[in-house]
Amino acid sequence: MAVGGLGMLVVYWGTVARLTFWDLGWDVMEPVTYLSGLSMVILGYLWFLYQGREVSYTSVLDRSVSTRRYALYESRGFDIDRWIELVSEAKTLRKEISKIAEDYDERRWTDQDDERDAKQAQADEEVKEVRETTKQAESSSNEADEKDKGKG
C-alpha cells in the first residue's frame, strides 16, 4: 500500500509538471493544484470521520491488518466471542489461584501473575481491536447492502 501511494504521488507530480511547464501553463494549473490539494484535505477528513482515526501510515496499516486478521478468523471458523469468554475465565482462575497462593505465602504466583497480567493486557487490546474491526466491517457491509438495495 505504501509503494502504491508513492507511485500515485509520483504520477500526480509528473502530470502536474507536464501540464504546468509544457502543455497548459501556470495560469491554468494553479487553481487545479489548489483544488486537488484541498480535495486531499477533504478526503483525509472524511477518512477521519469514517474511521475515527487520523490519516497516517500506521492507522492505515493497522486497519488493513485488522481487516485481514478478521477475514482469516472468519474463514477458519474462529469464534471471537468464545475466545474472549475463555480468556476471561482463565483470568478469573488465575486470580483465584493467586488468592490461594497468598494464603500459603507463595510469592512466585504473584510474580507470575504480574507477568500474565501484562500479557493479558496486551491480549485484551488485541481483542478490542478485533471487535472494533468486526463492527466496522459489519457496518460497512450493511451500508453497502443498503446502497445496493436503494439502487435496485
Short mmCIF file of N, CA and C in Angstrom, two decimals, residues 47 62 74 98:
data_model
loop_
_atom_site.label_atom_id
_atom_site.label_comp_id
_atom_site.label_asym_id
_atom_site.label_seq_id
_atom_site.Cartn_x
_atom_site.Cartn_y
_atom_site.Cartn_z
N TRP A 47 -11.87 10.39 5.87
CA TRP A 47 -11.27 9.18 6.46
C TRP A 47 -11.37 9.25 7.97
N ASP A 62 -2.71 -0.51 10.43
CA ASP A 62 -3.49 -1.20 11.45
C ASP A 62 -4.85 -1.63 10.92
N GLU A 74 -12.57 -15.46 10.34
CA GLU A 74 -13.88 -15.87 9.84
C GLU A 74 -13.75 -17.07 8.90
N SER A 98 -4.15 -17.20 42.64
CA SER A 98 -3.30 -16.21 43.31
C SER A 98 -3.76 -15.97 44.74
#
